Amino acid sequence: MAGRAQSPELNPYTIERFVDPLPIPAVAKPAGKPGHYRMEMAEIAAKVHRDLPATRMWGYNGTSPGPVIETRSGRSVTVEWVNNLPKKHFLPIDFNLHGAEKDKPEVRSVVHVHGAKTPPGSDGYPEDWYVPGKSVTYEYPNQQDAAALWYHDHAMGINRLNIYAGLFGLFLIRDDFEDRLNLPKGPHEIPLIIYDRTFRRDGALDYPTSGMPEMPWVPEAFGEAMMVNGKLFPYLDLEPRRYRFRLLNAANGRFFHLSLSNGQKFLQIGTDQGLMAEPVVLEDFVIAPGERMDLIVDFSGHAGERIVLKSDAFEIMQFRVSPGLVQDGNTVPAILRPVPKPAESLAVRTRRIPLLEFKSPTGDSMTMLLGGRHWDMPITESPVIDTVEIWELLNTTDDSHPIHLHLVRFQILDRRAFDEPLYYASGQIRYTGPVVPPESHEAGWKDTIRAHSRMITRIIVRFEGYTGRYVWHCHVLEHEDNEMMRPYEILPKPAARPTRG
Ligand SMILES: [Cu+2]
């Protein structure tokens, strides 16, 4: 930071691994009355590792990740989101970005519950930010199936910094259907919120910059220090039995490619928006920022072993299975929950939306746009409530972008490679590869989907719940903060014309 000497960067390969137990985030307690919560954002000093001094972070109710808000389908909750953050930001703001100009207060926040079917006034519209000393109360009706959602900051132009600082947590919805499945629960159901960071040797969080003090934005922020639930390279003591892991990728930009060091397999039972039709066996998989997975791992037969969860060459955490035998009363049924896919013939409209990247003359990424439009241009995506649409995400860029639509759940239809230079030259689509079905771990209800480079990714969406203004965006937070986000509006049904009789 300007004006003071910085401690050198921490080399995460020099720090001892697996010395801190994995923290299990607390379940939030109602404040005053059932179903009402008070969540206060404030600066905290968090010990991320035994051998590091405490780290300045921002958290909810004293921790990062914040406490888990846990509720049931159909049970409405209200949350007072209190901004008690300092007035100065401790991470490098880029005042050139939309909504982060010098005339705006440095510290602003607004909370979005990712994956929630929420009325527009409570969805955390990025421009609905408020400053330290203020609070808002949002309502979450939770008229949706059991799923692992997550709350996080969504303030315009500084979202990547606020989340990097620690402003995120889980929001679990449960229901009777899920209860009947006899899945591992209580101490055998573990949230795993994974993300990467860079630290200084004095424990300070370090956010990368471009090297240009007037334009510090970087197109991606990757660290090699792997965090799970607020600890650096933690370990978890387990019994030799089944566990259910509620996995969230809360990283700014890193796609994790996860596997277990002993080659053991995961059994996936859920996607972003809840249970799948049937379990899927995975040896390894990619999870992009914003995505969640519901996983069962059976450690019976692995008593006494130490198993590392890794992402390619990166170690993330260690599972330590106790010796001996335990009785595992939980099961995983072969059939989970029906996931009906809307027929393509139901779609009233197909929107083809290009994902575009603009580079400087030196080849540096400058900005990425959805549909070639900036945030403040008029709304172009305005589906009618209770109609089905197909969105074709035509990715002309070099990166895969995790695209998230607020309010709705959807399914992926397929992906297909196309001739990108021809598209640029003439707007014409010529496919260059076969239709690729969704990967097995995407076969369920999604709210965030990877739009792969030089492919057209098709999703089918029913716009239901509420009319009004929402957003859709890339969940690489550096992209989102720099124009890769657009408003969309769900319109009411047109008034019925009187019929002639
Ligand atoms: Cu992106």
Short mmCIF file of C-alpha atoms and ligand atoms in Angstrom, two decimals:
data_model
loop_
_atom_site.label_atom_id
_atom_site.label_comp_id
_atom_site.label_asym_id
_atom_site.label_seq_id
_atom_site.Cartn_x
_atom_site.Cartn_y
_atom_site.Cartn_z
CA MET A 1 0.00 0.00 0.00
CA ALA A 2 1.24 3.49 -0.79
CA GLY A 3 3.16 5.34 1.87
CA ARG A 4 4.38 2.38 3.88
CA ALA A 5 6.86 -0.38 3.34
CA GLN A 6 5.21 -3.69 2.60
CA SER A 7 6.13 -6.94 4.19
CA PRO A 8 7.49 -9.37 1.56
CA GLU A 9 5.11 -11.76 -0.14
CA LEU A 10 4.56 -15.04 1.68
CA ASN A 11 5.72 -18.04 -0.33
CA PRO A 12 2.94 -20.53 0.41
CA TYR A 13 5.34 -23.42 -0.29
CA THR A 14 7.45 -22.46 2.73
CA ILE A 15 4.61 -22.60 5.24
CA GLU A 16 3.86 -25.81 7.12
CA ARG A 17 0.73 -27.50 5.83
CA PHE A 18 -2.13 -29.20 7.62
CA VAL A 19 -1.40 -27.79 11.07
CA ASP A 20 -4.73 -26.01 11.65
CA PRO A 21 -8.04 -27.88 12.03
CA LEU A 22 -10.69 -26.99 9.48
CA PRO A 23 -13.10 -24.49 11.05
CA ILE A 24 -16.77 -25.40 10.72
CA PRO A 25 -18.73 -22.17 10.20
CA ALA A 26 -21.24 -21.52 12.98
CA VAL A 27 -24.96 -21.60 12.21
CA ALA A 28 -26.36 -18.06 12.48
CA LYS A 29 -28.69 -17.51 15.43
CA PRO A 30 -31.93 -15.59 14.96
CA ALA A 31 -31.93 -12.11 16.45
CA GLY A 32 -34.95 -11.14 18.54
CA LYS A 33 -37.53 -13.27 16.76
CA PRO A 34 -37.53 -16.55 14.83
CA GLY A 35 -36.59 -16.16 11.18
CA HIS A 36 -34.91 -12.78 11.64
CA TYR A 37 -31.16 -12.36 11.53
CA ARG A 38 -28.83 -9.46 12.09
CA MET A 39 -25.58 -9.75 10.14
CA GLU A 40 -22.99 -7.13 10.81
CA MET A 41 -20.14 -6.48 8.40
CA ALA A 42 -17.03 -5.31 10.19
CA GLU A 43 -13.26 -5.44 10.10
CA ILE A 44 -11.83 -8.49 11.85
CA ALA A 45 -8.40 -9.88 12.72
CA ALA A 46 -8.39 -13.53 11.66
CA LYS A 47 -5.76 -16.18 12.30
CA VAL A 48 -5.51 -18.03 9.00
CA HIS A 49 -2.51 -20.17 10.01
CA ARG A 50 -0.69 -21.22 13.17
CA ASP A 51 2.55 -19.56 12.04
CA LEU A 52 1.16 -16.30 10.66
CA PRO A 53 0.17 -13.13 12.52
CA ALA A 54 -3.54 -12.31 12.36
CA THR A 55 -4.87 -11.02 9.04
CA ARG A 56 -7.00 -7.95 8.57
CA MET A 57 -10.21 -9.06 6.85
CA TRP A 58 -13.82 -8.08 6.58
CA GLY A 59 -16.38 -10.54 7.90
CA TYR A 60 -19.99 -11.00 8.96
CA ASN A 61 -20.68 -11.24 12.70
CA GLY A 62 -16.98 -11.52 13.43
CA THR A 63 -15.92 -14.29 11.04
CA SER A 64 -14.99 -14.90 7.43
CA PRO A 65 -16.67 -16.87 6.02
CA GLY A 66 -19.68 -15.55 7.93
CA PRO A 67 -22.06 -17.81 9.87
CA VAL A 68 -24.29 -20.17 7.88
CA ILE A 69 -27.85 -18.98 7.52
CA GLU A 70 -29.87 -22.17 7.66
CA THR A 71 -33.57 -22.34 6.87
CA ARG A 72 -36.23 -24.47 5.24
CA SER A 73 -37.95 -24.29 1.89
CA GLY A 74 -41.00 -22.02 2.04
CA ARG A 75 -39.96 -20.49 5.35
CA SER A 76 -39.36 -16.78 4.88
CA VAL A 77 -36.44 -15.14 6.64
CA THR A 78 -35.47 -11.52 7.02
CA VAL A 79 -31.92 -10.35 7.44
CA GLU A 80 -30.75 -6.96 8.58
CA TRP A 81 -27.44 -6.52 6.77
CA VAL A 82 -25.53 -3.94 8.80
CA ASN A 83 -22.57 -2.11 7.28
CA ASN A 84 -20.13 -1.37 10.10
CA LEU A 85 -17.05 -1.46 7.92
CA PRO A 86 -14.33 1.21 8.15
CA LYS A 87 -14.69 4.25 5.88
CA LYS A 88 -11.44 3.53 4.01
CA HIS A 89 -10.87 0.46 1.88
CA PHE A 90 -7.70 -1.52 2.53
CA LEU A 91 -7.50 -3.01 -0.96
CA PRO A 92 -6.63 -1.13 -4.17
CA ILE A 93 -9.73 0.52 -5.67
CA ASP A 94 -9.63 1.30 -9.38
CA PHE A 95 -11.54 4.56 -9.72
CA ASN A 96 -11.86 4.09 -13.49
CA LEU A 97 -14.28 1.19 -13.13
CA HIS A 98 -18.02 1.64 -13.53
CA GLY A 99 -19.60 2.67 -10.26
CA ALA A 100 -16.27 3.10 -8.44
CA GLU A 101 -15.50 6.64 -9.55
CA LYS A 102 -13.77 9.10 -7.23
CA ASP A 103 -17.08 10.79 -6.37
CA LYS A 104 -18.35 7.55 -4.80
CA PRO A 105 -17.64 6.64 -1.18
CA GLU A 106 -14.70 4.20 -0.99
CA VAL A 107 -16.47 1.68 1.19
CA ARG A 108 -19.87 0.55 0.02
CA SER A 109 -21.64 -2.76 0.39
CA VAL A 110 -24.80 -4.56 -0.60
CA VAL A 111 -25.53 -8.25 -0.08
CA HIS A 112 -26.80 -10.71 -2.66
CA VAL A 113 -27.86 -14.26 -1.84
CA HIS A 114 -26.54 -16.21 -4.81
CA GLY A 115 -29.07 -18.73 -6.07
CA ALA A 116 -32.00 -17.36 -4.06
CA LYS A 117 -35.42 -16.74 -5.56
CA THR A 118 -35.69 -13.29 -4.06
CA PRO A 119 -37.95 -10.29 -4.82
CA PRO A 120 -36.04 -7.61 -6.75
CA GLY A 121 -35.95 -5.16 -3.84
CA SER A 122 -34.10 -7.71 -1.69
CA ASP A 123 -31.80 -9.16 -4.34
CA GLY A 124 -28.88 -6.83 -3.69
CA TYR A 125 -28.87 -4.81 -6.90
CA PRO A 126 -25.24 -3.66 -7.36
CA GLU A 127 -26.21 0.02 -7.34
CA ASP A 128 -28.24 -0.37 -4.13
CA TRP A 129 -25.05 -0.13 -2.05
CA TYR A 130 -24.91 1.73 1.23
CA VAL A 131 -22.12 3.14 3.34
CA PRO A 132 -20.73 2.38 6.82
CA GLY A 133 -23.21 3.24 9.54
CA LYS A 134 -26.21 2.18 7.42
CA SER A 135 -28.16 -1.05 7.18
CA VAL A 136 -30.95 -2.57 5.13
CA THR A 137 -33.37 -5.38 5.89
CA TYR A 138 -33.97 -7.85 3.09
CA GLU A 139 -36.62 -10.54 2.83
CA TYR A 140 -35.99 -14.05 1.51
CA PRO A 141 -39.21 -16.02 0.93
CA ASN A 142 -37.22 -19.23 0.11
CA GLN A 143 -39.92 -20.59 -2.20
CA GLN A 144 -37.49 -23.07 -3.71
CA ASP A 145 -36.05 -26.56 -3.26
CA ALA A 146 -33.36 -27.45 -0.77
CA ALA A 147 -29.99 -26.19 -2.00
CA ALA A 148 -26.69 -24.66 -0.88
CA LEU A 149 -26.85 -20.95 -1.70
CA TRP A 150 -24.34 -18.36 -0.60
CA TYR A 151 -24.46 -14.74 0.41
CA HIS A 152 -21.78 -12.32 -0.65
CA ASP A 153 -21.14 -8.70 -1.36
CA HIS A 154 -22.24 -7.28 -4.72
CA ALA A 155 -21.29 -3.57 -4.59
CA MET A 156 -20.72 -1.98 -7.97
CA GLY A 157 -17.11 -1.69 -9.07
CA ILE A 158 -15.52 -3.00 -5.83
CA ASN A 159 -17.22 -6.36 -5.50
CA ARG A 160 -13.97 -8.24 -6.21
CA LEU A 161 -12.26 -6.37 -3.35
CA ASN A 162 -15.10 -6.79 -0.85
CA ILE A 163 -15.31 -10.54 -1.45
CA TYR A 164 -11.52 -10.88 -1.44
CA ALA A 165 -11.58 -9.07 1.92
CA GLY A 166 -13.84 -11.84 3.26
CA LEU A 167 -17.48 -10.85 2.73
CA PHE A 168 -19.18 -14.17 1.98
CA GLY A 169 -20.93 -17.09 3.70
CA LEU A 170 -23.26 -20.04 3.10
CA PHE A 171 -27.06 -19.95 3.04
CA LEU A 172 -28.54 -23.45 3.27
CA ILE A 173 -32.14 -24.25 2.42
CA ARG A 174 -33.41 -27.65 3.54
CA ASP A 175 -36.68 -29.42 2.85
CA ASP A 176 -38.70 -32.55 3.70
CA PHE A 177 -37.71 -34.27 0.49
CA GLU A 178 -34.02 -34.03 1.34
CA ASP A 179 -34.69 -35.05 4.97
CA ARG A 180 -36.23 -38.33 3.83
CA LEU A 181 -33.09 -39.39 1.97
CA ASN A 182 -31.09 -40.36 5.08
CA LEU A 183 -27.98 -38.50 3.92
CA PRO A 184 -25.09 -37.87 6.33
CA LYS A 185 -25.95 -34.95 8.61
CA GLY A 186 -24.92 -33.14 11.77
CA PRO A 187 -21.18 -33.68 12.33
CA HIS A 188 -21.06 -35.71 9.12
CA GLU A 189 -22.20 -32.85 6.88
CA ILE A 190 -19.34 -30.40 6.32
CA PRO A 191 -19.28 -27.10 4.40
CA LEU A 192 -16.14 -26.73 2.28
CA ILE A 193 -15.75 -23.16 1.07
CA ILE A 194 -12.56 -23.03 -0.97
CA TYR A 195 -10.73 -20.00 -2.36
CA ASP A 196 -7.23 -18.83 -3.15
CA ARG A 197 -5.40 -15.83 -1.74
CA THR A 198 -2.01 -14.16 -1.63
CA PHE A 199 -0.57 -13.14 1.75
CA ARG A 200 2.35 -11.08 2.95
CA ARG A 201 4.70 -12.53 5.57
CA ASP A 202 3.13 -10.28 8.20
CA GLY A 203 -0.19 -12.00 7.51
CA ALA A 204 -1.67 -9.17 5.43
CA LEU A 205 -3.89 -10.01 2.47
CA ASP A 206 -2.36 -8.98 -0.81
CA TYR A 207 -4.49 -8.18 -3.83
CA PRO A 208 -2.59 -7.99 -7.15
CA THR A 209 -2.38 -4.75 -9.15
CA SER A 210 -1.49 -3.91 -12.72
CA GLY A 211 1.55 -1.86 -11.66
CA MET A 212 -0.12 1.30 -12.98
CA PRO A 213 -1.12 3.26 -9.86
CA GLU A 214 -3.91 5.11 -11.68
CA MET A 215 -5.37 1.91 -13.18
CA PRO A 216 -4.69 -0.93 -10.72
CA TRP A 217 -7.37 -3.32 -12.08
CA VAL A 218 -6.12 -6.74 -13.14
CA PRO A 219 -8.12 -9.12 -15.35
CA GLU A 220 -7.57 -12.04 -12.95
CA ALA A 221 -6.46 -12.40 -9.33
CA PHE A 222 -4.93 -15.78 -8.52
CA GLY A 223 -3.12 -16.76 -5.33
CA GLU A 224 -1.27 -19.94 -4.46
CA ALA A 225 -2.30 -19.94 -0.79
CA MET A 226 -5.35 -22.22 -0.59
CA MET A 227 -8.01 -21.37 1.95
CA VAL A 228 -10.86 -23.55 3.19
CA ASN A 229 -13.46 -22.11 5.59
CA GLY A 230 -11.02 -19.36 6.65
CA LYS A 231 -7.84 -21.42 7.20
CA LEU A 232 -4.78 -21.89 5.08
CA PHE A 233 -4.16 -25.57 4.16
CA PRO A 234 -6.28 -26.98 7.04
CA TYR A 235 -6.86 -30.60 8.03
CA LEU A 236 -10.07 -32.36 9.04
CA ASP A 237 -10.34 -35.33 11.41
CA LEU A 238 -12.89 -37.82 10.14
CA GLU A 239 -14.33 -41.20 11.00
CA PRO A 240 -14.11 -44.06 8.49
CA ARG A 241 -17.66 -43.52 7.17
CA ARG A 242 -19.63 -41.46 4.65
CA TYR A 243 -19.50 -37.67 4.76
CA ARG A 244 -21.52 -35.09 2.92
CA PHE A 245 -19.52 -32.07 1.73
CA ARG A 246 -21.28 -28.86 0.71
CA LEU A 247 -18.65 -27.51 -1.65
CA LEU A 248 -18.52 -23.86 -2.78
CA ASN A 249 -15.92 -22.22 -4.96
CA ALA A 250 -15.72 -18.72 -3.44
CA ALA A 251 -12.54 -17.74 -5.32
CA ASN A 252 -12.41 -14.50 -7.28
CA GLY A 253 -11.21 -16.19 -10.45
CA ARG A 254 -9.69 -19.62 -9.89
CA PHE A 255 -11.30 -22.71 -11.40
CA PHE A 256 -10.44 -25.64 -9.13
CA HIS A 257 -9.79 -29.03 -10.71
CA LEU A 258 -10.35 -31.24 -7.68
CA SER A 259 -9.37 -34.80 -6.91
CA LEU A 260 -8.25 -36.88 -3.92
CA SER A 261 -4.61 -37.92 -3.53
CA ASN A 262 -5.46 -41.61 -3.09
CA GLY A 263 -7.48 -41.73 -6.29
CA GLN A 264 -10.68 -42.21 -4.32
CA LYS A 265 -13.90 -41.14 -6.01
CA PHE A 266 -16.54 -38.60 -5.11
CA LEU A 267 -20.22 -39.33 -5.37
CA GLN A 268 -21.98 -36.15 -6.47
CA ILE A 269 -25.60 -35.81 -5.37
CA GLY A 270 -26.31 -32.15 -6.06
CA THR A 271 -25.53 -29.14 -8.24
CA ASP A 272 -25.90 -25.38 -7.62
CA GLN A 273 -29.64 -25.57 -7.15
CA GLY A 274 -30.11 -28.80 -5.24
CA LEU A 275 -30.32 -32.55 -5.64
CA MET A 276 -29.63 -34.30 -8.93
CA ALA A 277 -31.83 -37.00 -10.44
CA GLU A 278 -29.29 -39.63 -9.50
CA PRO A 279 -25.79 -39.72 -8.01
CA VAL A 280 -22.81 -39.31 -10.33
CA VAL A 281 -19.40 -40.90 -9.69
CA LEU A 282 -16.49 -38.50 -10.24
CA GLU A 283 -12.78 -39.13 -10.05
CA ASP A 284 -12.05 -35.44 -10.62
CA PHE A 285 -14.01 -32.40 -11.71
CA VAL A 286 -13.76 -28.67 -12.36
CA ILE A 287 -15.68 -26.21 -10.19
CA ALA A 288 -15.76 -22.56 -11.31
CA PRO A 289 -16.19 -19.47 -9.13
CA GLY A 290 -19.76 -19.27 -7.82
CA GLU A 291 -20.58 -22.94 -8.44
CA ARG A 292 -21.56 -25.38 -5.68
CA MET A 293 -21.50 -29.15 -5.52
CA ASP A 294 -23.07 -31.55 -3.06
CA LEU A 295 -20.68 -34.46 -2.60
CA ILE A 296 -20.58 -37.72 -0.68
CA VAL A 297 -17.20 -39.26 0.09
CA ASP A 298 -17.07 -42.69 1.72
CA PHE A 299 -14.01 -42.99 3.96
CA SER A 300 -14.87 -46.50 5.16
CA GLY A 301 -12.05 -48.74 4.02
CA HIS A 302 -9.63 -45.84 4.49
CA ALA A 303 -9.25 -46.00 8.27
CA GLY A 304 -5.97 -44.50 9.43
CA GLU A 305 -5.24 -42.84 6.06
CA ARG A 306 -4.31 -39.24 5.32
CA ILE A 307 -5.84 -38.07 2.09
CA VAL A 308 -5.19 -34.71 0.41
CA LEU A 309 -7.80 -32.77 -1.52
CA LYS A 310 -5.91 -31.21 -4.40
CA SER A 311 -6.42 -29.05 -7.46
CA ASP A 312 -3.92 -30.31 -10.04
CA ALA A 313 -0.54 -29.68 -8.36
CA PHE A 314 -2.01 -27.47 -5.60
CA GLU A 315 -2.70 -29.07 -2.24
CA ILE A 316 -5.79 -27.63 -0.58
CA MET A 317 -6.52 -29.56 2.61
CA GLN A 318 -5.99 -32.92 4.28
CA PHE A 319 -8.51 -35.48 5.49
CA ARG A 320 -7.30 -37.59 8.44
CA VAL A 321 -9.37 -40.72 8.81
CA SER A 322 -9.35 -42.24 12.29
CA PRO A 323 -8.44 -45.91 12.71
CA GLY A 324 -10.98 -48.56 13.62
CA LEU A 325 -14.52 -49.21 12.49
CA VAL A 326 -17.68 -47.15 12.93
CA GLN A 327 -21.31 -47.88 12.24
CA ASP A 328 -22.46 -45.77 9.26
CA GLY A 329 -26.24 -45.52 9.39
CA ASN A 330 -26.48 -43.22 6.37
CA THR A 331 -27.13 -44.26 2.80
CA VAL A 332 -27.19 -42.68 -0.64
CA PRO A 333 -30.25 -43.71 -2.64
CA ALA A 334 -29.81 -44.61 -6.31
CA ILE A 335 -32.62 -42.21 -7.22
CA LEU A 336 -32.53 -38.74 -5.68
CA ARG A 337 -34.98 -36.13 -6.96
CA PRO A 338 -36.70 -35.66 -10.31
CA VAL A 339 -35.00 -32.93 -12.39
CA PRO A 340 -37.40 -32.36 -15.29
CA LYS A 341 -35.76 -30.57 -18.20
CA PRO A 342 -38.00 -28.05 -19.98
CA ALA A 343 -38.54 -29.12 -23.60
CA GLU A 344 -36.77 -26.89 -26.12
CA SER A 345 -40.10 -26.52 -27.91
CA LEU A 346 -41.40 -24.60 -24.89
CA ALA A 347 -38.95 -21.76 -25.49
CA VAL A 348 -40.69 -18.62 -26.74
CA ARG A 349 -37.40 -17.00 -27.63
CA THR A 350 -33.75 -17.79 -28.30
CA ARG A 351 -31.23 -15.08 -27.49
CA ARG A 352 -27.76 -15.31 -28.96
CA ILE A 353 -25.44 -13.27 -26.75
CA PRO A 354 -21.74 -12.89 -27.62
CA LEU A 355 -19.13 -12.65 -24.85
CA LEU A 356 -16.50 -10.22 -26.10
CA GLU A 357 -13.07 -9.18 -24.89
CA PHE A 358 -11.28 -5.94 -25.75
CA LYS A 359 -7.51 -5.83 -25.56
CA SER A 360 -5.04 -2.97 -25.49
CA PRO A 361 -2.58 -2.61 -28.39
CA THR A 362 -0.07 -4.51 -26.22
CA GLY A 363 -2.47 -7.44 -25.84
CA ASP A 364 -3.53 -6.74 -22.26
CA SER A 365 -7.12 -7.41 -21.42
CA MET A 366 -8.99 -4.11 -21.04
CA THR A 367 -12.58 -5.11 -20.57
CA MET A 368 -15.03 -7.90 -21.33
CA LEU A 369 -18.64 -7.33 -22.32
CA LEU A 370 -21.88 -9.32 -22.47
CA GLY A 371 -23.65 -8.79 -25.77
CA GLY A 372 -21.16 -6.03 -26.59
CA ARG A 373 -22.90 -3.72 -24.15
CA HIS A 374 -21.77 -1.80 -21.10
CA TRP A 375 -23.55 -1.89 -17.76
CA ASP A 376 -25.26 1.47 -18.16
CA MET A 377 -26.72 0.86 -21.62
CA PRO A 378 -30.47 0.22 -21.90
CA ILE A 379 -31.76 -3.21 -20.89
CA THR A 380 -31.78 -5.68 -23.79
CA GLU A 381 -32.72 -8.93 -22.03
CA SER A 382 -36.32 -8.63 -20.87
CA PRO A 383 -38.08 -12.01 -20.71
CA VAL A 384 -41.76 -12.25 -19.78
CA ILE A 385 -42.59 -13.89 -16.45
CA ASP A 386 -43.39 -17.61 -16.62
CA THR A 387 -41.95 -18.03 -20.08
CA VAL A 388 -39.08 -20.27 -21.16
CA GLU A 389 -36.14 -18.96 -23.16
CA ILE A 390 -32.96 -20.43 -24.57
CA TRP A 391 -29.86 -18.33 -24.12
CA GLU A 392 -26.91 -19.08 -26.39
CA LEU A 393 -23.72 -17.79 -24.80
CA LEU A 394 -21.35 -17.33 -27.67
CA ASN A 395 -17.90 -17.03 -26.15
CA THR A 396 -15.41 -15.35 -28.49
CA THR A 397 -12.76 -14.88 -25.76
CA ASP A 398 -9.79 -17.01 -24.71
CA ASP A 399 -11.23 -17.79 -21.26
CA SER A 400 -14.06 -19.87 -19.90
CA HIS A 401 -16.50 -17.55 -18.09
CA PRO A 402 -18.83 -18.76 -15.31
CA ILE A 403 -22.07 -17.00 -16.19
CA HIS A 404 -24.59 -16.46 -13.37
CA LEU A 405 -28.20 -15.36 -13.73
CA HIS A 406 -29.84 -13.98 -10.61
CA LEU A 407 -33.28 -15.23 -9.47
CA VAL A 408 -33.61 -18.24 -11.77
CA ARG A 409 -32.45 -21.81 -12.03
CA PHE A 410 -31.75 -23.32 -15.43
CA GLN A 411 -30.31 -26.34 -17.18
CA ILE A 412 -27.58 -26.60 -19.73
CA LEU A 413 -28.62 -28.01 -23.09
CA ASP A 414 -25.24 -28.40 -24.79
CA ARG A 415 -22.05 -26.76 -26.01
CA ARG A 416 -20.65 -26.58 -29.51
CA ALA A 417 -17.45 -25.17 -31.04
CA PHE A 418 -17.90 -22.51 -33.72
CA ASP A 419 -15.75 -20.67 -36.24
CA GLU A 420 -14.92 -17.58 -34.25
CA PRO A 421 -12.97 -15.60 -36.94
CA LEU A 422 -15.85 -16.11 -39.37
CA TYR A 423 -18.29 -14.89 -36.73
CA TYR A 424 -16.16 -11.77 -36.16
CA ALA A 425 -15.91 -11.07 -39.87
CA SER A 426 -19.50 -11.67 -40.88
CA GLY A 427 -21.68 -12.45 -37.88
CA GLN A 428 -22.25 -15.88 -39.38
CA ILE A 429 -22.28 -19.05 -37.31
CA ARG A 430 -20.46 -22.07 -38.66
CA TYR A 431 -20.11 -24.97 -36.23
CA THR A 432 -16.71 -26.65 -36.20
CA GLY A 433 -17.44 -29.52 -33.84
CA PRO A 434 -20.14 -31.88 -32.68
CA VAL A 435 -22.84 -31.03 -30.14
CA VAL A 436 -21.31 -31.70 -26.71
CA PRO A 437 -23.76 -32.72 -24.00
CA PRO A 438 -23.38 -31.28 -20.47
CA GLU A 439 -20.70 -32.89 -18.34
CA SER A 440 -22.06 -35.48 -15.92
CA HIS A 441 -21.53 -33.16 -12.94
CA GLU A 442 -23.58 -30.39 -14.61
CA ALA A 443 -26.65 -32.57 -15.13
CA GLY A 444 -29.00 -30.83 -12.74
CA TRP A 445 -30.39 -27.44 -11.81
CA LYS A 446 -27.75 -24.77 -12.26
CA ASP A 447 -27.51 -21.03 -11.65
CA THR A 448 -23.91 -20.60 -12.83
CA ILE A 449 -22.58 -22.20 -15.98
CA ARG A 450 -19.17 -22.25 -17.62
CA ALA A 451 -19.31 -20.72 -21.08
CA HIS A 452 -16.23 -22.22 -22.67
CA SER A 453 -13.87 -20.38 -24.97
CA ARG A 454 -14.88 -20.42 -28.66
CA MET A 455 -17.98 -22.44 -27.96
CA ILE A 456 -21.67 -21.70 -27.91
CA THR A 457 -23.12 -22.80 -24.57
CA ARG A 458 -26.90 -23.17 -24.60
CA ILE A 459 -29.03 -22.98 -21.47
CA ILE A 460 -32.79 -23.28 -21.06
CA VAL A 461 -34.37 -21.02 -18.47
CA ARG A 462 -37.86 -20.55 -17.12
CA PHE A 463 -38.16 -17.00 -15.78
CA GLU A 464 -40.35 -17.41 -12.74
CA GLY A 465 -40.82 -15.97 -9.30
CA TYR A 466 -40.95 -12.20 -9.58
CA THR A 467 -41.08 -9.47 -12.15
CA GLY A 468 -38.56 -6.66 -11.95
CA ARG A 469 -34.94 -5.83 -12.46
CA TYR A 470 -32.12 -8.28 -11.77
CA VAL A 471 -28.58 -8.80 -13.06
CA TRP A 472 -26.63 -11.45 -14.86
CA HIS A 473 -22.87 -11.52 -14.98
CA CYS A 474 -19.60 -13.38 -15.17
CA HIS A 475 -18.59 -14.75 -11.76
CA VAL A 476 -14.91 -14.07 -12.33
CA LEU A 477 -15.13 -11.05 -10.06
CA GLU A 478 -12.48 -9.04 -11.90
CA HIS A 479 -14.55 -9.40 -15.08
CA GLU A 480 -17.82 -8.61 -13.31
CA ASP A 481 -16.38 -5.42 -11.82
CA ASN A 482 -15.22 -4.28 -15.22
CA GLU A 483 -18.43 -4.33 -17.29
CA MET A 484 -19.03 -8.07 -17.60
CA MET A 485 -22.38 -7.61 -15.92
CA ARG A 486 -25.72 -6.51 -17.33
CA PRO A 487 -29.11 -5.70 -15.88
CA TYR A 488 -32.05 -7.75 -17.10
CA GLU A 489 -35.73 -7.28 -16.45
CA ILE A 490 -38.53 -9.76 -16.07
CA LEU A 491 -41.68 -8.25 -17.51
CA PRO A 492 -45.23 -8.93 -16.42
CA LYS A 493 -47.48 -10.91 -18.73
CA PRO A 494 -49.10 -8.64 -21.29
CA ALA A 495 -52.71 -7.89 -20.38
CA ALA A 496 -54.99 -10.50 -21.92
CA ARG A 497 -56.87 -9.28 -24.98
CA PRO A 498 -60.63 -9.67 -24.73
CA THR A 499 -61.59 -12.73 -26.75
CA ARG A 500 -64.34 -12.60 -29.28
CA GLY A 501 -67.19 -14.83 -28.37
CU CU B 1 -15.53 -13.72 -17.12
#
